[in-house]
PDB file of C-alpha atoms and ligand atoms in Angstrom:
ATOM      1  CA  MET A 106     -36.482 155.383  -0.922  1.00  0.00           C
ATOM      2  CA  THR A 107     -35.941 151.963   0.774  1.00  0.00           C
ATOM      3  CA  THR A 108     -37.447 151.376   4.129  1.00  0.00           C
ATOM      4  CA  ILE A 109     -34.758 150.738   6.699  1.00  0.00           C
ATOM      5  CA  LYS A 110     -35.695 148.328   9.137  1.00  0.00           C
ATOM      6  CA  HIS A 111     -33.827 146.863  12.235  1.00  0.00           C
ATOM      7  CA  LYS A 112     -35.006 143.815  13.568  1.00  0.00           C
ATOM      8  CA  ARG A 113     -36.736 144.170  17.038  1.00  0.00           C
ATOM      9  CA  ILE A 114     -35.590 142.291  19.973  1.00  0.00           C
ATOM     10  CA  GLU A 115     -37.799 139.551  21.735  1.00  0.00           C
ATOM     11  CA  LEU A 116     -37.640 138.717  25.340  1.00  0.00           C
ATOM     12  CA  PRO A 117     -35.877 135.139  25.296  1.00  0.00           C
ATOM     13  CA  ASP A 118     -37.343 132.302  27.238  1.00  0.00           C
ATOM     14  CA  LEU A 119     -35.364 131.182  30.756  1.00  0.00           C
ATOM     15  CA  PRO A 120     -33.766 127.843  29.935  1.00  0.00           C
ATOM     16  CA  TYR A 121     -35.473 126.430  33.188  1.00  0.00           C
ATOM     17  CA  ASN A 122     -38.477 127.219  35.521  1.00  0.00           C
ATOM     18  CA  TYR A 123     -38.724 130.410  37.526  1.00  0.00           C
ATOM     19  CA  ASP A 124     -38.216 128.327  40.819  1.00  0.00           C
ATOM     20  CA  ALA A 125     -35.079 126.246  39.390  1.00  0.00           C
ATOM     21  CA  LEU A 126     -32.481 128.521  41.229  1.00  0.00           C
ATOM     22  CA  GLU A 127     -34.268 128.269  44.767  1.00  0.00           C
ATOM     23  CA  PRO A 128     -32.985 128.458  47.488  1.00  0.00           C
ATOM     24  CA  VAL A 129     -30.040 130.654  46.080  1.00  0.00           C
ATOM     25  CA  ILE A 130     -32.498 132.904  43.862  1.00  0.00           C
ATOM     26  CA  SER A 131     -36.248 132.717  44.796  1.00  0.00           C
ATOM     27  CA  LYS A 132     -38.841 132.114  42.350  1.00  0.00           C
ATOM     28  CA  GLU A 133     -40.250 135.505  43.103  1.00  0.00           C
ATOM     29  CA  ILE A 134     -37.265 137.378  42.166  1.00  0.00           C
ATOM     30  CA  MET A 135     -36.639 135.161  38.805  1.00  0.00           C
ATOM     31  CA  THR A 136     -40.276 135.975  37.871  1.00  0.00           C
ATOM     32  CA  LEU A 137     -40.121 139.715  38.335  1.00  0.00           C
ATOM     33  CA  HIS A 138     -36.368 139.906  37.094  1.00  0.00           C
ATOM     34  CA  HIS A 139     -37.255 138.195  33.889  1.00  0.00           C
ATOM     35  CA  THR A 140     -40.831 139.464  33.131  1.00  0.00           C
ATOM     36  CA  ARG A 141     -40.441 143.063  34.353  1.00  0.00           C
ATOM     37  CA  HIS A 142     -36.893 144.349  34.290  1.00  0.00           C
ATOM     38  CA  HIS A 143     -35.320 142.200  31.263  1.00  0.00           C
ATOM     39  CA  LEU A 144     -38.626 142.924  29.386  1.00  0.00           C
ATOM     40  CA  SER A 145     -38.219 146.643  30.150  1.00  0.00           C
ATOM     41  CA  TYR A 146     -34.707 146.626  28.542  1.00  0.00           C
ATOM     42  CA  VAL A 147     -36.109 144.841  25.564  1.00  0.00           C
ATOM     43  CA  THR A 148     -38.775 147.379  25.277  1.00  0.00           C
ATOM     44  CA  GLY A 149     -36.412 150.304  25.866  1.00  0.00           C
ATOM     45  CA  ALA A 150     -34.089 149.089  23.119  1.00  0.00           C
ATOM     46  CA  ASN A 151     -36.976 148.494  20.544  1.00  0.00           C
ATOM     47  CA  ALA A 152     -38.410 151.964  21.429  1.00  0.00           C
ATOM     48  CA  ALA A 153     -34.840 153.776  20.759  1.00  0.00           C
ATOM     49  CA  MET A 154     -34.830 151.981  17.317  1.00  0.00           C
ATOM     50  CA  ASP A 155     -38.359 153.020  16.509  1.00  0.00           C
ATOM     51  CA  LYS A 156     -37.393 156.700  17.210  1.00  0.00           C
ATOM     52  CA  LEU A 157     -34.276 156.207  15.000  1.00  0.00           C
ATOM     53  CA  GLU A 158     -36.180 154.543  12.137  1.00  0.00           C
ATOM     54  CA  LYS A 159     -38.635 157.652  12.348  1.00  0.00           C
ATOM     55  CA  MET A 160     -35.587 160.044  12.051  1.00  0.00           C
ATOM     56  CA  ARG A 161     -34.338 158.228   9.101  1.00  0.00           C
ATOM     57  CA  GLU A 162     -37.816 158.482   7.548  1.00  0.00           C
ATOM     58  CA  GLY A 163     -37.929 162.044   8.178  1.00  0.00           C
ATOM     59  CA  LEU A 164     -40.480 161.910  10.721  1.00  0.00           C
ATOM     60  CA  GLY A 165     -38.351 162.445  13.868  1.00  0.00           C
ATOM     61  CA  LEU A 166     -37.550 166.234  13.746  1.00  0.00           C
ATOM     62  CA  GLU A 167     -37.904 166.645  17.409  1.00  0.00           C
ATOM     63  CA  LEU A 168     -35.871 163.632  18.534  1.00  0.00           C
ATOM     64  CA  ASP A 169     -33.241 164.118  21.032  1.00  0.00           C
ATOM     65  CA  TYR A 170     -30.612 162.142  19.251  1.00  0.00           C
ATOM     66  CA  LYS A 171     -28.031 162.038  22.033  1.00  0.00           C
ATOM     67  CA  ALA A 172     -30.607 160.818  24.537  1.00  0.00           C
ATOM     68  CA  THR A 173     -31.871 158.248  22.193  1.00  0.00           C
ATOM     69  CA  LEU A 174     -28.307 156.911  21.596  1.00  0.00           C
ATOM     70  CA  ARG A 175     -27.955 156.865  25.215  1.00  0.00           C
ATOM     71  CA  ASP A 176     -31.160 154.900  25.711  1.00  0.00           C
ATOM     72  CA  LEU A 177     -29.899 152.256  22.992  1.00  0.00           C
ATOM     73  CA  SER A 178     -26.530 151.931  24.723  1.00  0.00           C
ATOM     74  CA  PHE A 179     -28.268 151.240  28.048  1.00  0.00           C
ATOM     75  CA  HIS A 180     -31.111 149.120  27.117  1.00  0.00           C
ATOM     76  CA  LEU A 181     -29.488 147.067  24.441  1.00  0.00           C
ATOM     77  CA  SER A 182     -26.504 146.338  26.890  1.00  0.00           C
ATOM     78  CA  GLY A 183     -28.881 145.458  29.442  1.00  0.00           C
ATOM     79  CA  HIS A 184     -30.794 142.940  27.135  1.00  0.00           C
ATOM     80  CA  LYS A 185     -27.480 141.307  26.147  1.00  0.00           C
ATOM     81  CA  LEU A 186     -26.253 141.022  29.708  1.00  0.00           C
ATOM     82  CA  HIS A 187     -29.322 139.379  31.004  1.00  0.00           C
ATOM     83  CA  SER A 188     -29.521 136.949  28.178  1.00  0.00           C
ATOM     84  CA  ILE A 189     -26.052 135.791  28.985  1.00  0.00           C
ATOM     85  CA  PHE A 190     -26.903 135.859  32.920  1.00  0.00           C
ATOM     86  CA  TRP A 191     -29.904 133.351  32.623  1.00  0.00           C
ATOM     87  CA  THR A 192     -28.030 130.828  30.513  1.00  0.00           C
ATOM     88  CA  ASN A 193     -24.938 131.140  32.973  1.00  0.00           C
ATOM     89  CA  MET A 194     -26.971 129.586  35.854  1.00  0.00           C
ATOM     90  CA  LYS A 195     -28.632 126.227  36.561  1.00  0.00           C
ATOM     91  CA  LYS A 196     -30.065 124.319  39.450  1.00  0.00           C
ATOM     92  CA  PRO A 197     -27.970 124.962  42.593  1.00  0.00           C
ATOM     93  CA  GLU A 198     -25.345 122.458  43.562  1.00  0.00           C
ATOM     94  CA  LYS A 199     -23.273 122.759  46.967  1.00  0.00           C
ATOM     95  CA  LYS A 200     -20.033 121.634  45.464  1.00  0.00           C
ATOM     96  CA  ASN A 201     -20.175 123.277  42.093  1.00  0.00           C
ATOM     97  CA  ILE A 202     -16.614 123.135  40.753  1.00  0.00           C
ATOM     98  CA  PRO A 203     -15.491 123.843  37.130  1.00  0.00           C
ATOM     99  CA  SER A 204     -13.305 121.280  35.455  1.00  0.00           C
ATOM    100  CA  GLY A 205     -11.724 120.694  32.048  1.00  0.00           C
ATOM    101  CA  ALA A 206     -10.965 123.674  29.596  1.00  0.00           C
ATOM    102  CA  ILE A 207     -12.405 126.347  31.782  1.00  0.00           C
ATOM    103  CA  LEU A 208     -10.615 125.283  34.882  1.00  0.00           C
ATOM    104  CA  GLU A 209      -7.437 125.087  33.078  1.00  0.00           C
ATOM    105  CA  LYS A 210      -7.716 128.761  31.779  1.00  0.00           C
ATOM    106  CA  LEU A 211      -8.671 130.251  34.986  1.00  0.00           C
ATOM    107  CA  GLU A 212      -5.886 128.432  36.570  1.00  0.00           C
ATOM    108  CA  GLU A 213      -3.481 129.582  34.000  1.00  0.00           C
ATOM    109  CA  GLN A 214      -4.872 133.394  34.039  1.00  0.00           C
ATOM    110  CA  PHE A 215      -5.732 134.068  37.847  1.00  0.00           C
ATOM    111  CA  GLY A 216      -3.330 131.447  39.657  1.00  0.00           C
ATOM    112  CA  SER A 217      -5.988 129.137  40.957  1.00  0.00           C
ATOM    113  CA  PHE A 218      -9.892 128.764  40.632  1.00  0.00           C
ATOM    114  CA  GLU A 219     -10.001 130.131  44.244  1.00  0.00           C
ATOM    115  CA  ALA A 220      -8.038 133.248  43.152  1.00  0.00           C
ATOM    116  CA  PHE A 221     -10.200 133.839  40.338  1.00  0.00           C
ATOM    117  CA  GLN A 222     -13.384 133.437  42.571  1.00  0.00           C
ATOM    118  CA  ALA A 223     -12.027 136.146  45.071  1.00  0.00           C
ATOM    119  CA  GLU A 224     -11.291 138.534  42.205  1.00  0.00           C
ATOM    120  CA  PHE A 225     -14.782 138.140  40.622  1.00  0.00           C
ATOM    121  CA  ALA A 226     -16.407 138.360  43.980  1.00  0.00           C
ATOM    122  CA  ALA A 227     -14.517 141.458  44.738  1.00  0.00           C
ATOM    123  CA  ALA A 228     -15.457 143.141  41.591  1.00  0.00           C
ATOM    124  CA  ALA A 229     -19.122 142.090  42.151  1.00  0.00           C
ATOM    125  CA  LYS A 230     -19.040 143.506  45.814  1.00  0.00           C
ATOM    126  CA  SER A 231     -17.309 146.709  44.958  1.00  0.00           C
ATOM    127  CA  VAL A 232     -19.663 148.027  42.226  1.00  0.00           C
ATOM    128  CA  GLU A 233     -20.900 151.377  43.228  1.00  0.00           C
ATOM    129  CA  GLY A 234     -24.682 151.411  43.059  1.00  0.00           C
ATOM    130  CA  SER A 235     -26.105 149.237  40.023  1.00  0.00           C
ATOM    131  CA  GLY A 236     -23.928 147.149  37.817  1.00  0.00           C
ATOM    132  CA  TRP A 237     -22.353 143.677  36.976  1.00  0.00           C
ATOM    133  CA  ALA A 238     -19.294 141.648  37.528  1.00  0.00           C
ATOM    134  CA  ILE A 239     -18.177 140.019  34.248  1.00  0.00           C
ATOM    135  CA  LEU A 240     -15.678 137.624  33.053  1.00  0.00           C
ATOM    136  CA  ALA A 241     -14.777 138.396  29.451  1.00  0.00           C
ATOM    137  CA  LYS A 242     -12.792 136.712  26.836  1.00  0.00           C
ATOM    138  CA  ASP A 243     -10.486 138.771  24.759  1.00  0.00           C
ATOM    139  CA  ASN A 244      -8.654 136.509  22.044  1.00  0.00           C
ATOM    140  CA  GLU A 245      -6.814 134.042  24.653  1.00  0.00           C
ATOM    141  CA  ASP A 246      -7.239 136.168  27.612  1.00  0.00           C
ATOM    142  CA  LEU A 247      -9.708 136.427  30.215  1.00  0.00           C
ATOM    143  CA  HIS A 248     -10.377 139.879  32.150  1.00  0.00           C
ATOM    144  CA  VAL A 249     -12.599 140.255  35.080  1.00  0.00           C
ATOM    145  CA  LEU A 250     -14.478 143.741  34.604  1.00  0.00           C
ATOM    146  CA  GLU A 251     -16.840 145.725  36.702  1.00  0.00           C
ATOM    147  CA  ILE A 252     -19.674 147.316  34.799  1.00  0.00           C
ATOM    148  CA  GLN A 253     -21.646 150.148  35.972  1.00  0.00           C
ATOM    149  CA  ASN A 254     -25.499 150.231  35.197  1.00  0.00           C
ATOM    150  CA  HIS A 255     -25.401 147.934  32.090  1.00  0.00           C
ATOM    151  CA  ASN A 256     -22.862 149.759  29.751  1.00  0.00           C
ATOM    152  CA  LEU A 257     -20.273 151.793  31.583  1.00  0.00           C
ATOM    153  CA  LEU A 258     -16.697 150.720  32.506  1.00  0.00           C
ATOM    154  CA  GLY A 259     -16.702 147.749  30.012  1.00  0.00           C
ATOM    155  CA  ALA A 260     -14.347 147.225  27.152  1.00  0.00           C
ATOM    156  CA  VAL A 261     -15.519 147.375  23.571  1.00  0.00           C
ATOM    157  CA  GLY A 262     -15.057 144.078  21.643  1.00  0.00           C
ATOM    158  CA  VAL A 263     -14.546 141.590  24.483  1.00  0.00           C
ATOM    159  CA  ASN A 264     -17.018 138.860  24.961  1.00  0.00           C
ATOM    160  CA  PRO A 265     -18.575 137.993  28.343  1.00  0.00           C
ATOM    161  CA  ILE A 266     -18.727 134.496  29.282  1.00  0.00           C
ATOM    162  CA  LEU A 267     -19.853 134.712  32.863  1.00  0.00           C
ATOM    163  CA  VAL A 268     -21.657 137.588  34.210  1.00  0.00           C
ATOM    164  CA  LEU A 269     -23.296 138.357  37.624  1.00  0.00           C
ATOM    165  CA  ASP A 270     -26.145 141.002  38.065  1.00  0.00           C
ATOM    166  CA  VAL A 271     -25.635 142.937  41.189  1.00  0.00           C
ATOM    167  CA  TRP A 272     -28.390 145.451  40.802  1.00  0.00           C
ATOM    168  CA  GLU A 273     -30.612 145.385  43.742  1.00  0.00           C
ATOM    169  CA  HIS A 274     -33.505 144.043  41.809  1.00  0.00           C
ATOM    170  CA  ALA A 275     -31.480 140.838  41.384  1.00  0.00           C
ATOM    171  CA  TYR A 276     -31.030 140.076  45.187  1.00  0.00           C
ATOM    172  CA  TYR A 277     -33.067 142.504  47.446  1.00  0.00           C
ATOM    173  CA  LEU A 278     -36.036 140.447  47.990  1.00  0.00           C
ATOM    174  CA  ASP A 279     -33.906 137.428  49.119  1.00  0.00           C
ATOM    175  CA  TYR A 280     -31.062 139.029  50.556  1.00  0.00           C
ATOM    176  CA  GLN A 281     -31.912 142.769  51.537  1.00  0.00           C
ATOM    177  CA  ASN A 282     -29.062 144.886  51.447  1.00  0.00           C
ATOM    178  CA  ASP A 283     -26.306 141.822  51.948  1.00  0.00           C
ATOM    179  CA  ARG A 284     -25.071 141.812  48.456  1.00  0.00           C
ATOM    180  CA  GLY A 285     -21.971 139.837  49.792  1.00  0.00           C
ATOM    181  CA  LYS A 286     -24.141 136.982  50.841  1.00  0.00           C
ATOM    182  CA  TYR A 287     -25.924 137.024  47.435  1.00  0.00           C
ATOM    183  CA  VAL A 288     -22.539 136.943  45.528  1.00  0.00           C
ATOM    184  CA  ASP A 289     -21.186 134.183  47.781  1.00  0.00           C
ATOM    185  CA  ALA A 290     -24.229 131.953  46.854  1.00  0.00           C
ATOM    186  CA  PHE A 291     -24.050 132.620  43.301  1.00  0.00           C
ATOM    187  CA  TRP A 292     -21.272 129.987  42.889  1.00  0.00           C
ATOM    188  CA  GLN A 293     -23.914 127.219  43.629  1.00  0.00           C
ATOM    189  CA  VAL A 294     -25.797 128.158  40.486  1.00  0.00           C
ATOM    190  CA  VAL A 295     -23.099 128.775  38.028  1.00  0.00           C
ATOM    191  CA  ASN A 296     -23.614 126.770  34.912  1.00  0.00           C
ATOM    192  CA  TRP A 297     -19.893 126.001  34.278  1.00  0.00           C
ATOM    193  CA  GLY A 298     -20.998 123.853  31.046  1.00  0.00           C
ATOM    194  CA  ASP A 299     -22.226 127.122  29.571  1.00  0.00           C
ATOM    195  CA  VAL A 300     -19.258 129.196  30.637  1.00  0.00           C
ATOM    196  CA  THR A 301     -16.995 126.514  28.908  1.00  0.00           C
ATOM    197  CA  ALA A 302     -19.076 126.419  25.749  1.00  0.00           C
ATOM    198  CA  ARG A 303     -18.837 130.293  25.639  1.00  0.00           C
ATOM    199  CA  LEU A 304     -14.967 130.192  26.293  1.00  0.00           C
ATOM    200  CA  ALA A 305     -14.718 127.764  23.141  1.00  0.00           C
ATOM    201  CA  ARG A 306     -16.735 130.160  20.810  1.00  0.00           C
TER     202      ARG A 306
HETATM  203 MN1   MN B 464     -30.926 142.819  36.248  1.00  0.00          MN
END
C-alpha cells in the first residue's frame, strides 16, 4: 500500500524584525505571538495530520475522529490567518492611507475609506471572546466578516486580504483590556501594498 503523506507546515519567518511595529505593537508581543502562539497552531495542525496518517495506516484505532478534525480546522485556520496577518503589517506611519486599486474598491463597496474603517473596526471590537476581523474577497466583492476563534462564522471559499487578530494574546501586554485602542492603532501598521497585491490575486 502507498504511504499517504501530507506536507507538514512550517512556521514562516516574519517579513520584519520583532520590534518593527513599535510603538503600535511591542517587540515582546510580536516575539511571543510568533514564536509561541503561531507556532502552537503549526504544531497542532501537524499533530492532527500525524493522527490522521496513523489512522490511514491502520494504527489509529482509538482515534477520536471528530475531535481530530476539529483540531485540524482550528489549528490550520489559525496558521493561515496568522500567516496573512504578519504580511498585512509594516512599520507604523501616522498617516497611513491606502491609494490606487484598493482605495477605489473600498470606496465602491463601502462608500468611503472611512466608512470601511468604521465597519471593519466595529467587527473587530464586537467579536465575542477570541477572534478576528477580516476583509475577504469573493470574486469582485469584498466582505467584512467577524471570525470567532480561528474558524467559526467565516465563509467558505472567500480569500482574506486584510485580517486583524483580536485575541487577547495579540494586544493585552500593550493595551490591557482596551481592545478598542488597539484596533484604532492598527491602521498605522496596515501594509496597504500587501492588501493591494492580495486584491489583485
Ligand atoms: Mn494570534
